[in-house]
Amino acid sequence: MSYGPRPWQQTVWDWRAAGNFIGGGAGSGLIVYAALSQAQGNAAGFQFACGGVLVAFGLLCVWLEIGRPLRALHVFFNPRSSWMSREAIVATLLLPSAAAAGVPGFAAVAALLALAFVGCQGRILKAAKGIPAWRAARIVALIVATALAEGGGLFLLSAPVHRTASLPLLVLAGVGVLVRWASWLGYRRQVAGAIAPRALAVLDGAARPLQWAGTLAPLALIAVALALALMEGRIDAPASMATAALAGLGALVTGAWFKFT
């Protein structure tokens, strides 16, 4: 158990730490979509609350993963050089801003903080210099794009409940999964010669469902939802909302699995 020619394998990075990126990314993405939807009243409260709960759940997961949980406050002590410290500080501003989204101006503030939060998450991985699959520069864009695609997917999945979907946001969700796939391709090219073949094979395995169930299928379903909405003359037609929800489910689940991998 020492460094040297045969260093010990890191074993503490498990589903709990991955849960921070899954919950925090999807929750932050949903907060961005909630702000763009300009929802009011209960609909806005539902979306921002779900986004905040997911971010808090992600932080709870990483707290459970810490070897000494009672020292968790130490994460705030080094914001000058630690992206994890910056993520924690942004989170302390993001959660109350999302809770106060009903107050004029706070929805936009919450959306900006949500983008900053996922930006910090991407920078945390890039700063892990000892892990070749993470330290690639393009991983930051990949993490941010994945968070927004997951958030768009969650927005569509929950659209039958909050009923604030619109044609522009439906199109934006489709653009989101395309941008995520393009970000993956750019990242894949960058790490092709820098990481172990076994690691690359595992990443490629996770990218296959991301391509089919997380990109192509949602795009097809979104196109059908748009066609149904135009035929019905309204975006909240039951058939259109159900189709959009299926598209959102695919975008959300494949993004979570990709991050877990």
mmCIF file of N, CA, C and O in Angstrom, residues 2-3 5 11 43 56 72 82 87 95 117 122 141 149 158 173 183 188 201-202 220 226 231 242 244-245 257:
data_model
loop_
_atom_site.group_PDB
_atom_site.id
_atom_site.type_symbol
_atom_site.label_atom_id
_atom_site.label_comp_id
_atom_site.label_asym_id
_atom_site.label_seq_id
_atom_site.Cartn_x
_atom_site.Cartn_y
_atom_site.Cartn_z
ATOM 1 N N SER A 2 1.653 1.427 -1.057
ATOM 2 C CA SER A 2 2.527 2.592 -1.128
ATOM 3 C C SER A 2 2.686 2.995 -2.580
ATOM 4 O O SER A 2 2.412 2.220 -3.495
ATOM 5 N N TYR A 3 3.153 4.228 -2.781
ATOM 6 C CA TYR A 3 3.433 4.685 -4.129
ATOM 7 C C TYR A 3 4.764 4.117 -4.582
ATOM 8 O O TYR A 3 5.588 3.703 -3.789
ATOM 9 N N PRO A 5 6.831 1.964 -8.126
ATOM 10 C CA PRO A 5 6.651 1.312 -9.421
ATOM 11 C C PRO A 5 5.364 0.498 -9.518
ATOM 12 O O PRO A 5 4.868 0.236 -10.606
ATOM 13 N N THR A 11 -9.654 2.626 -4.742
ATOM 14 C CA THR A 11 -10.882 1.824 -4.634
ATOM 15 C C THR A 11 -12.034 2.605 -4.022
ATOM 16 O O THR A 11 -13.125 2.058 -3.880
ATOM 17 N N ALA A 43 -46.211 24.983 -10.945
ATOM 18 C CA ALA A 43 -45.383 24.339 -11.971
ATOM 19 C C ALA A 43 -43.923 24.702 -11.796
ATOM 20 O O ALA A 43 -43.035 23.841 -11.861
ATOM 21 N N ALA A 56 -29.015 18.233 -4.195
ATOM 22 C CA ALA A 56 -28.764 17.896 -2.793
ATOM 23 C C ALA A 56 -28.509 16.404 -2.626
ATOM 24 O O ALA A 56 -27.644 15.996 -1.838
ATOM 25 N N ALA A 72 -16.482 17.072 6.644
ATOM 26 C CA ALA A 72 -16.932 17.527 5.327
ATOM 27 C C ALA A 72 -16.817 19.039 5.163
ATOM 28 O O ALA A 72 -16.613 19.538 4.051
ATOM 29 N N SER A 82 -9.031 24.642 -5.309
ATOM 30 C CA SER A 82 -9.789 23.397 -5.397
ATOM 31 C C SER A 82 -11.138 23.618 -6.065
ATOM 32 O O SER A 82 -11.956 24.410 -5.592
ATOM 33 N N GLU A 87 -17.182 24.027 -6.122
ATOM 34 C CA GLU A 87 -18.471 23.360 -6.338
ATOM 35 C C GLU A 87 -19.329 23.461 -5.079
ATOM 36 O O GLU A 87 -20.528 23.756 -5.158
ATOM 37 N N LEU A 95 -28.822 26.142 -4.087
ATOM 38 C CA LEU A 95 -30.004 25.545 -3.467
ATOM 39 C C LEU A 95 -30.993 26.591 -2.946
ATOM 40 O O LEU A 95 -32.186 26.505 -3.240
ATOM 41 N N PHE A 117 -22.267 25.315 -11.424
ATOM 42 C CA PHE A 117 -22.116 24.081 -10.657
ATOM 43 C C PHE A 117 -21.607 22.943 -11.541
ATOM 44 O O PHE A 117 -20.646 22.246 -11.187
ATOM 45 N N GLY A 122 -17.153 19.457 -14.062
ATOM 46 C CA GLY A 122 -16.248 19.110 -15.145
ATOM 47 C C GLY A 122 -14.805 19.412 -14.807
ATOM 48 O O GLY A 122 -13.895 18.634 -15.120
ATOM 49 N N ALA A 141 -16.449 20.171 -21.327
ATOM 50 C CA ALA A 141 -17.591 20.381 -22.222
ATOM 51 C C ALA A 141 -18.504 19.163 -22.228
ATOM 52 O O ALA A 141 -19.738 19.295 -22.294
ATOM 53 N N ALA A 149 -28.284 17.848 -21.330
ATOM 54 C CA ALA A 149 -29.113 16.851 -22.008
ATOM 55 C C ALA A 149 -29.955 16.072 -21.009
ATOM 56 O O ALA A 149 -31.135 15.784 -21.258
ATOM 57 N N SER A 158 -41.039 14.868 -17.190
ATOM 58 C CA SER A 158 -41.998 15.379 -16.210
ATOM 59 C C SER A 158 -43.007 16.357 -16.811
ATOM 60 O O SER A 158 -43.849 16.891 -16.097
ATOM 61 N N ALA A 173 -34.324 20.571 -26.417
ATOM 62 C CA ALA A 173 -33.963 19.268 -25.852
ATOM 63 C C ALA A 173 -33.345 18.373 -26.922
ATOM 64 O O ALA A 173 -32.393 17.627 -26.650
ATOM 65 N N SER A 183 -20.057 16.322 -28.297
ATOM 66 C CA SER A 183 -19.050 16.485 -27.250
ATOM 67 C C SER A 183 -18.369 15.165 -26.951
ATOM 68 O O SER A 183 -17.149 15.117 -26.714
ATOM 69 N N ARG A 188 -13.764 11.644 -27.319
ATOM 70 C CA ARG A 188 -13.272 10.311 -27.724
ATOM 71 C C ARG A 188 -12.030 10.437 -28.590
ATOM 72 O O ARG A 188 -11.069 9.663 -28.448
ATOM 73 N N ALA A 201 -12.302 0.663 -24.239
ATOM 74 C CA ALA A 201 -13.354 -0.282 -24.620
ATOM 75 C C ALA A 201 -14.579 -0.141 -23.725
ATOM 76 O O ALA A 201 -15.722 -0.227 -24.200
ATOM 77 N N VAL A 202 -14.367 0.096 -22.433
ATOM 78 C CA VAL A 202 -15.491 0.269 -21.505
ATOM 79 C C VAL A 202 -16.250 1.553 -21.835
ATOM 80 O O VAL A 202 -17.487 1.579 -21.830
ATOM 81 N N ALA A 220 -35.799 11.020 -32.865
ATOM 82 C CA ALA A 220 -36.950 10.537 -33.620
ATOM 83 C C ALA A 220 -38.247 10.784 -32.856
ATOM 84 O O ALA A 220 -39.259 11.220 -33.438
ATOM 85 N N LEU A 226 -43.288 16.700 -32.069
ATOM 86 C CA LEU A 226 -43.509 17.979 -32.743
ATOM 87 C C LEU A 226 -44.602 17.848 -33.800
ATOM 88 O O LEU A 226 -45.481 18.722 -33.923
ATOM 89 N N MET A 231 -50.197 18.873 -35.454
ATOM 90 C CA MET A 231 -51.478 18.339 -35.912
ATOM 91 C C MET A 231 -52.611 18.716 -34.964
ATOM 92 O O MET A 231 -53.715 19.065 -35.397
ATOM 93 N N ALA A 242 -46.792 12.403 -24.197
ATOM 94 C CA ALA A 242 -46.337 11.041 -23.905
ATOM 95 C C ALA A 242 -45.110 10.691 -24.750
ATOM 96 O O ALA A 242 -44.150 10.078 -24.253
ATOM 97 N N ALA A 244 -42.944 12.843 -26.064
ATOM 98 C CA ALA A 244 -41.825 13.650 -25.565
ATOM 99 C C ALA A 244 -41.271 13.071 -24.269
ATOM 100 O O ALA A 244 -40.056 13.096 -24.032
ATOM 101 N N ALA A 245 -42.143 12.545 -23.410
ATOM 102 C CA ALA A 245 -41.696 11.955 -22.155
ATOM 103 C C ALA A 245 -40.810 10.738 -22.405
ATOM 104 O O ALA A 245 -39.805 10.530 -21.714
ATOM 105 N N TRP A 257 -26.218 6.502 -17.008
ATOM 106 C CA TRP A 257 -25.395 5.298 -17.156
ATOM 107 C C TRP A 257 -24.008 5.638 -17.670
ATOM 108 O O TRP A 257 -22.999 5.079 -17.214
#
